[in-house]
Tab-separated table of C-alpha atoms and ligand atoms in Angstrom:
chain	number	residue	atom	x	y	z
A	1	MET	CA	16.187	3.944	7.908
A	2	SER	CA	12.468	4.346	7.260
A	3	ILE	CA	10.874	7.326	5.411
A	4	GLU	CA	8.950	7.665	8.551
A	5	GLU	CA	12.167	7.580	11.039
A	6	MET	CA	13.754	9.760	8.285
A	7	ALA	CA	10.887	12.359	8.912
A	8	THR	CA	10.956	11.846	12.764
A	9	ALA	CA	14.863	12.344	12.550
A	10	LYS	CA	15.306	15.309	10.495
A	11	GLY	CA	11.736	16.840	10.429
A	12	PRO	CA	8.892	16.321	8.099
A	13	SER	CA	10.205	19.420	6.125
A	14	GLN	CA	13.702	18.680	5.878
A	15	VAL	CA	13.152	15.001	3.904
A	16	ILE	CA	13.726	15.763	-0.093
A	17	PHE	CA	12.946	13.505	-2.156
A	18	GLN	CA	14.450	13.441	-5.938
A	19	GLN	CA	11.768	12.253	-8.603
A	20	LEU	CA	12.980	10.715	-11.434
A	21	TYR	CA	11.597	9.638	-14.988
A	22	ALA	CA	13.469	7.199	-15.752
A	23	GLN	CA	14.781	6.664	-19.668
A	24	ASN	CA	16.668	3.778	-21.346
A	25	ASN	CA	19.538	5.968	-21.780
A	26	ARG	CA	21.455	4.358	-18.738
A	27	THR	CA	23.982	7.259	-18.674
A	28	PHE	CA	21.350	9.554	-18.209
A	29	ASN	CA	19.861	7.720	-15.366
A	30	GLN	CA	23.293	7.413	-13.481
A	31	MET	CA	23.740	11.005	-13.999
A	32	THR	CA	20.782	11.655	-12.242
A	33	LEU	CA	20.340	9.287	-9.912
A	34	ASP	CA	24.172	10.716	-8.710
A	35	ARG	CA	22.972	14.142	-9.180
A	36	ALA	CA	20.268	13.607	-6.843
A	37	LYS	CA	22.713	12.088	-4.390
A	38	LYS	CA	24.921	15.277	-4.467
A	39	ALA	CA	22.480	17.566	-4.410
A	40	GLY	CA	21.152	16.099	-0.729
A	41	SER	CA	18.323	14.385	-1.674
A	42	ASN	CA	17.120	11.537	0.513
A	43	ALA	CA	15.536	9.130	-1.183
A	44	ILE	CA	14.404	8.583	-5.128
A	45	VAL	CA	11.108	8.350	-6.308
A	46	TRP	CA	11.163	6.911	-9.380
A	47	THR	CA	7.713	7.551	-11.220
A	48	VAL	CA	6.831	3.817	-12.791
A	49	ASP	CA	3.150	5.049	-13.954
A	50	ALA	CA	4.452	7.040	-16.802
A	51	PRO	CA	7.125	5.290	-19.185
A	52	ALA	CA	5.487	7.488	-22.257
A	53	ASP	CA	3.701	9.993	-22.900
A	54	GLY	CA	-0.179	10.299	-22.082
A	55	ALA	CA	-2.537	10.051	-24.907
A	56	TRP	CA	-4.178	13.254	-23.161
A	57	VAL	CA	-7.305	13.546	-25.040
A	58	TYR	CA	-8.523	15.865	-22.835
A	59	GLY	CA	-5.353	18.278	-22.349
A	60	ALA	CA	-4.576	18.396	-26.335
A	61	ARG	CA	-5.729	21.995	-25.981
A	62	PHE	CA	-2.535	22.758	-24.173
A	63	THR	CA	-0.308	21.220	-26.588
A	64	LEU	CA	2.815	20.675	-24.537
A	65	PRO	CA	5.671	19.283	-26.509
A	66	PRO	CA	5.965	15.503	-26.382
A	67	ARG	CA	8.266	13.245	-24.795
A	68	THR	CA	11.168	11.974	-27.311
A	69	ASP	CA	11.345	8.860	-24.744
A	70	THR	CA	9.436	5.819	-24.451
A	71	ALA	CA	10.725	3.435	-22.078
A	72	ILE	CA	9.522	-0.135	-21.351
A	73	PHE	CA	9.797	-0.597	-17.021
A	74	THR	CA	10.418	-4.599	-15.952
A	75	TRP	CA	11.774	-5.475	-12.403
A	76	ASP	CA	14.622	-6.286	-13.529
A	77	PHE	CA	15.237	-2.601	-15.050
A	78	PHE	CA	13.740	-1.682	-10.905
A	79	ASN	CA	17.049	-4.236	-9.795
A	80	GLU	CA	19.758	-2.293	-12.248
A	81	LEU	CA	18.285	1.001	-10.732
A	82	ARG	CA	18.905	-0.374	-7.691
A	83	ASN	CA	22.078	-1.235	-8.381
A	84	MET	CA	22.923	2.492	-9.487
A	85	THR	CA	22.526	4.074	-6.435
A	86	ASP	CA	22.283	3.870	-2.800
A	87	LEU	CA	19.629	5.758	-2.312
A	88	PRO	CA	16.266	4.505	-0.707
A	89	ILE	CA	14.401	4.081	-4.015
A	90	ILE	CA	9.808	4.716	-3.296
A	91	LEU	CA	7.765	3.066	-6.751
A	92	LYS	CA	5.396	5.602	-7.713
A	93	GLY	CA	2.703	4.360	-9.730
A	94	ILE	CA	1.523	1.348	-8.249
A	95	THR	CA	-2.157	0.207	-9.398
A	96	SER	CA	-2.661	-3.095	-7.952
A	97	VAL	CA	-2.179	-5.600	-5.413
A	98	GLU	CA	-0.069	-7.709	-7.536
A	99	ASP	CA	2.444	-5.398	-8.105
A	100	ALA	CA	2.435	-4.198	-4.669
A	101	LYS	CA	3.354	-7.480	-3.943
A	102	ILE	CA	6.065	-7.943	-6.268
A	103	ALA	CA	7.208	-4.663	-4.965
A	104	VAL	CA	7.529	-5.902	-1.387
A	105	SER	CA	9.623	-9.034	-2.613
A	106	MET	CA	12.043	-7.120	-4.759
A	107	GLY	CA	13.065	-4.943	-1.826
A	108	ALA	CA	11.020	-1.257	-2.853
A	109	ASP	CA	12.120	0.947	0.400
A	110	ALA	CA	8.355	2.105	-0.032
A	111	ILE	CA	5.180	2.257	-2.807
A	112	VAL	CA	2.966	5.197	-3.656
A	113	LEU	CA	-0.352	4.095	-4.510
A	114	SER	CA	-0.856	6.468	-7.708
A	115	ASN	CA	-2.684	6.806	-10.993
A	116	HIS	CA	-0.741	10.009	-11.467
A	117	GLY	CA	-3.799	11.947	-10.780
A	118	ALA	CA	-6.030	10.177	-12.922
A	119	ARG	CA	-4.663	12.366	-15.954
A	120	HIS	CA	-2.211	9.622	-17.859
A	121	LEU	CA	-3.780	6.841	-18.719
A	122	ASP	CA	-7.958	6.575	-18.531
A	123	GLY	CA	-9.253	3.663	-16.652
A	124	ALA	CA	-6.216	3.569	-14.389
A	125	PRO	CA	-8.084	2.684	-10.541
A	126	SER	CA	-8.196	5.662	-8.112
A	127	PRO	CA	-5.424	5.178	-5.264
A	128	LEU	CA	-8.064	4.954	-2.146
A	129	ALA	CA	-9.984	1.573	-4.552
A	130	VAL	CA	-6.355	0.047	-4.719
A	131	ALA	CA	-5.858	0.837	-0.774
A	132	LEU	CA	-8.942	-0.764	-0.168
A	133	ALA	CA	-8.018	-4.018	-2.156
A	134	ILE	CA	-4.492	-4.089	-0.092
A	135	HIS	CA	-6.668	-4.297	2.795
A	136	ASP	CA	-8.970	-6.678	1.627
A	137	GLN	CA	-6.571	-9.089	-0.273
A	138	ALA	CA	-2.638	-8.599	1.508
A	139	PRO	CA	-2.726	-6.552	4.513
A	140	GLU	CA	0.637	-7.772	5.609
A	141	ILE	CA	1.628	-5.370	3.249
A	142	PHE	CA	1.109	-2.257	4.964
A	143	THR	CA	3.467	-3.608	7.877
A	144	GLN	CA	6.025	-5.215	5.151
A	145	THR	CA	6.896	-1.622	3.480
A	146	GLU	CA	5.948	2.056	3.702
A	147	VAL	CA	2.953	2.300	1.530
A	148	LEU	CA	2.329	6.123	0.544
A	149	ALA	CA	-1.106	7.709	-1.611
A	150	ASP	CA	-1.736	10.392	-3.480
A	151	CYS	CA	-4.623	11.395	-6.198
A	152	GLY	CA	-7.382	13.457	-4.775
A	153	VAL	CA	-6.626	14.384	-1.687
A	154	ARG	CA	-8.679	17.156	-0.891
A	155	TYR	CA	-10.000	17.310	2.208
A	156	GLY	CA	-9.246	16.009	6.002
A	157	THR	CA	-11.527	13.054	5.250
A	158	ASP	CA	-9.991	11.821	2.149
A	159	VAL	CA	-6.647	11.810	4.731
A	160	LEU	CA	-8.262	9.784	7.054
A	161	LYS	CA	-9.547	7.228	5.100
A	162	PHE	CA	-6.162	6.731	3.653
A	163	LEU	CA	-4.418	5.928	6.827
A	164	ALA	CA	-7.517	4.273	8.040
A	165	LEU	CA	-6.901	1.378	5.527
A	166	GLY	CA	-3.266	1.738	6.514
A	167	VAL	CA	-1.735	4.133	4.422
A	168	LYS	CA	1.312	5.611	6.240
A	169	ALA	CA	1.274	9.326	4.362
A	170	VAL	CA	-0.406	10.662	1.564
A	171	GLY	CA	0.673	13.463	-1.107
A	172	LEU	CA	-0.804	16.585	-2.572
A	173	GLY	CA	-0.285	17.354	-6.107
A	174	ARG	CA	-2.996	20.108	-7.449
A	175	SER	CA	-3.813	21.669	-4.299
A	176	PHE	CA	-0.417	22.802	-3.679
A	177	MET	CA	0.299	23.361	-7.424
A	178	TYR	CA	-2.824	25.916	-7.443
A	179	ALA	CA	-1.416	27.428	-3.569
A	180	ASN	CA	1.550	28.029	-5.347
A	181	ILE	CA	-0.398	30.805	-7.589
A	182	TYR	CA	0.402	32.548	-4.199
A	183	GLY	CA	4.387	31.521	-3.576
A	184	THR	CA	5.704	30.308	-0.535
A	185	SER	CA	2.467	31.278	2.352
A	186	GLY	CA	-0.193	29.664	0.053
A	187	VAL	CA	1.624	26.703	0.227
A	188	GLU	CA	1.516	27.196	3.748
A	189	ARG	CA	-2.128	28.382	4.121
A	190	ALA	CA	-3.511	24.917	2.278
A	191	ILE	CA	-1.041	22.683	5.115
A	192	ASP	CA	-2.912	24.575	7.690
A	193	ILE	CA	-5.984	24.465	6.298
A	194	LEU	CA	-5.897	20.760	5.566
A	195	LYS	CA	-4.192	20.023	9.034
A	196	ARG	CA	-7.430	21.901	10.566
A	197	GLU	CA	-9.746	19.991	8.404
A	198	ILE	CA	-7.835	16.574	9.971
A	199	PHE	CA	-8.255	17.394	13.449
A	200	LEU	CA	-11.940	18.169	13.334
A	201	ASP	CA	-12.799	15.226	11.194
A	202	ALA	CA	-10.882	13.257	13.339
A	203	VAL	CA	-12.122	14.291	16.587
A	204	ASN	CA	-15.673	14.362	15.029
A	205	LEU	CA	-15.234	10.721	13.974
A	206	GLY	CA	-13.986	10.154	17.974
A	207	VAL	CA	-10.577	9.658	17.171
A	208	ASP	CA	-7.962	11.371	19.982
A	209	ASP	CA	-5.004	10.521	18.421
A	210	ILE	CA	-4.574	9.508	14.251
A	211	HIS	CA	-2.493	6.375	15.219
A	212	LYS	CA	-5.159	5.041	16.696
A	213	LEU	CA	-7.120	4.896	12.985
A	214	ASN	CA	-7.729	1.774	11.614
A	215	SER	CA	-10.766	-0.047	9.578
A	216	SER	CA	-13.339	-0.348	11.826
A	217	TYR	CA	-13.925	3.201	10.960
A	218	LEU	CA	-14.839	3.328	8.139
A	219	ASP	CA	-17.999	1.532	6.168
A	220	LEU	CA	-16.020	-1.124	4.360
A	221	ASP	CA	-18.876	-2.274	2.276
A	222	TYR	CA	-19.710	0.973	1.173
A	223	LEU	CA	-16.707	1.818	0.227
A	224	ARG	CA	-16.663	-1.898	-1.653
A	225	ARG	CA	-19.705	-0.703	-3.653
A	226	HIS	CA	-18.761	2.152	-4.109
A	227	LEU	CA	-15.273	2.333	-5.258
A	228	TRP	CA	-15.160	-1.492	-7.214
A	229	ASP	CA	-19.059	-1.368	-8.037
A	230	MET	CA	-18.696	-5.141	-6.561
A	231	GLY	CA	-22.220	-6.236	-5.189
A	232	PRO	CA	-26.188	-4.031	-5.445
B	1	FMN	C1	0.637	19.407	-13.941
B	1	FMN	C2	0.972	18.287	-13.107
B	1	FMN	C3	2.171	17.592	-13.120
B	1	FMN	C4	2.813	16.344	-13.040
B	1	FMN	N1	4.024	16.006	-13.217
B	1	FMN	C5	4.411	14.783	-12.456
B	1	FMN	C6	6.166	14.581	-12.430
B	1	FMN	O1	6.653	14.933	-13.666
B	1	FMN	N2	5.864	12.979	-12.278
B	1	FMN	C7	5.111	12.438	-11.387
B	1	FMN	O2	5.428	11.413	-10.931
B	1	FMN	N3	3.881	12.939	-11.606
B	1	FMN	C8	3.444	14.198	-11.783
B	1	FMN	N4	2.131	14.349	-11.419
B	1	FMN	C9	1.501	13.854	-10.867
B	1	FMN	C10	1.502	14.126	-9.539
B	1	FMN	O3	2.927	13.838	-8.992
B	1	FMN	C11	0.360	13.786	-7.962
B	1	FMN	O4	0.630	12.114	-8.256
B	1	FMN	C12	-0.638	13.918	-8.881
B	1	FMN	O5	-1.126	15.448	-8.974
B	1	FMN	C13	-1.717	13.724	-7.469
B	1	FMN	O6	-3.025	14.204	-7.851
B	1	FMN	P1	-3.962	15.220	-7.514
B	1	FMN	O7	-3.252	16.299	-7.991
B	1	FMN	O8	-5.444	14.818	-7.156
B	1	FMN	O9	-3.134	15.349	-5.505
B	1	FMN	C14	2.136	15.850	-12.055
B	1	FMN	C15	1.081	16.412	-12.008
B	1	FMN	C16	0.280	17.663	-12.380
B	1	FMN	C17	-1.284	18.217	-12.044
């Protein structure tokens, strides 16, 4: 069952994903996958863009405790995890068209275009730029698997840009983290604000149903110039 079907069947707020930081320790991975299944998770989100601590040059002042493990992620590693659970596995942290293509060929249930909130590896491309590259170079990916994205989504127009390129859904990190200062009601308020922005922005764009959004609503050349710095 696709994530969209799951969300439709159960209601979006009832779909639970368990994030996994896989380690070299197979027993740890199996334990985490089993606990997630037992706790009622509907899918595993395997974060593939952080096999080690970030260098955290800017965050050094926070003196976070260092992680003790460093893993090497390969497609064989993905196959191994695949055989350890029957839950769908979503690959979070895809940053290139090439990896998106391989993820499809390896049967990833969904992918998340993400650079970890631009906080893990300096120079990692923005997910909007990656979504644009997929749109330009391998648009079939958007129908071959479910493509989700996060990072830098702040306003309704950020959401509409992703959807117009073919992304199915977006995620928010820090917006919810800050809203959570006010607890559940803060997070609900953040959702309400963003929903209203999406509605107003879509109407102002001339779109009466966001399912009808497509890349003709975007100035693609402008985005190519500004996201990838291609051409004058
Ligand atoms: C404080 C903090 C902790 C995070 N921890 C994780 C994590 O444990 N696993 C993970 O996959 N991503 C983690 N992320 C990245 C988020 O899942 C997400 O990709 C990112 O925050 C999205 O960008 P945004 O904050 O601009 O919305 C973290 C982000 C922040 C800000």
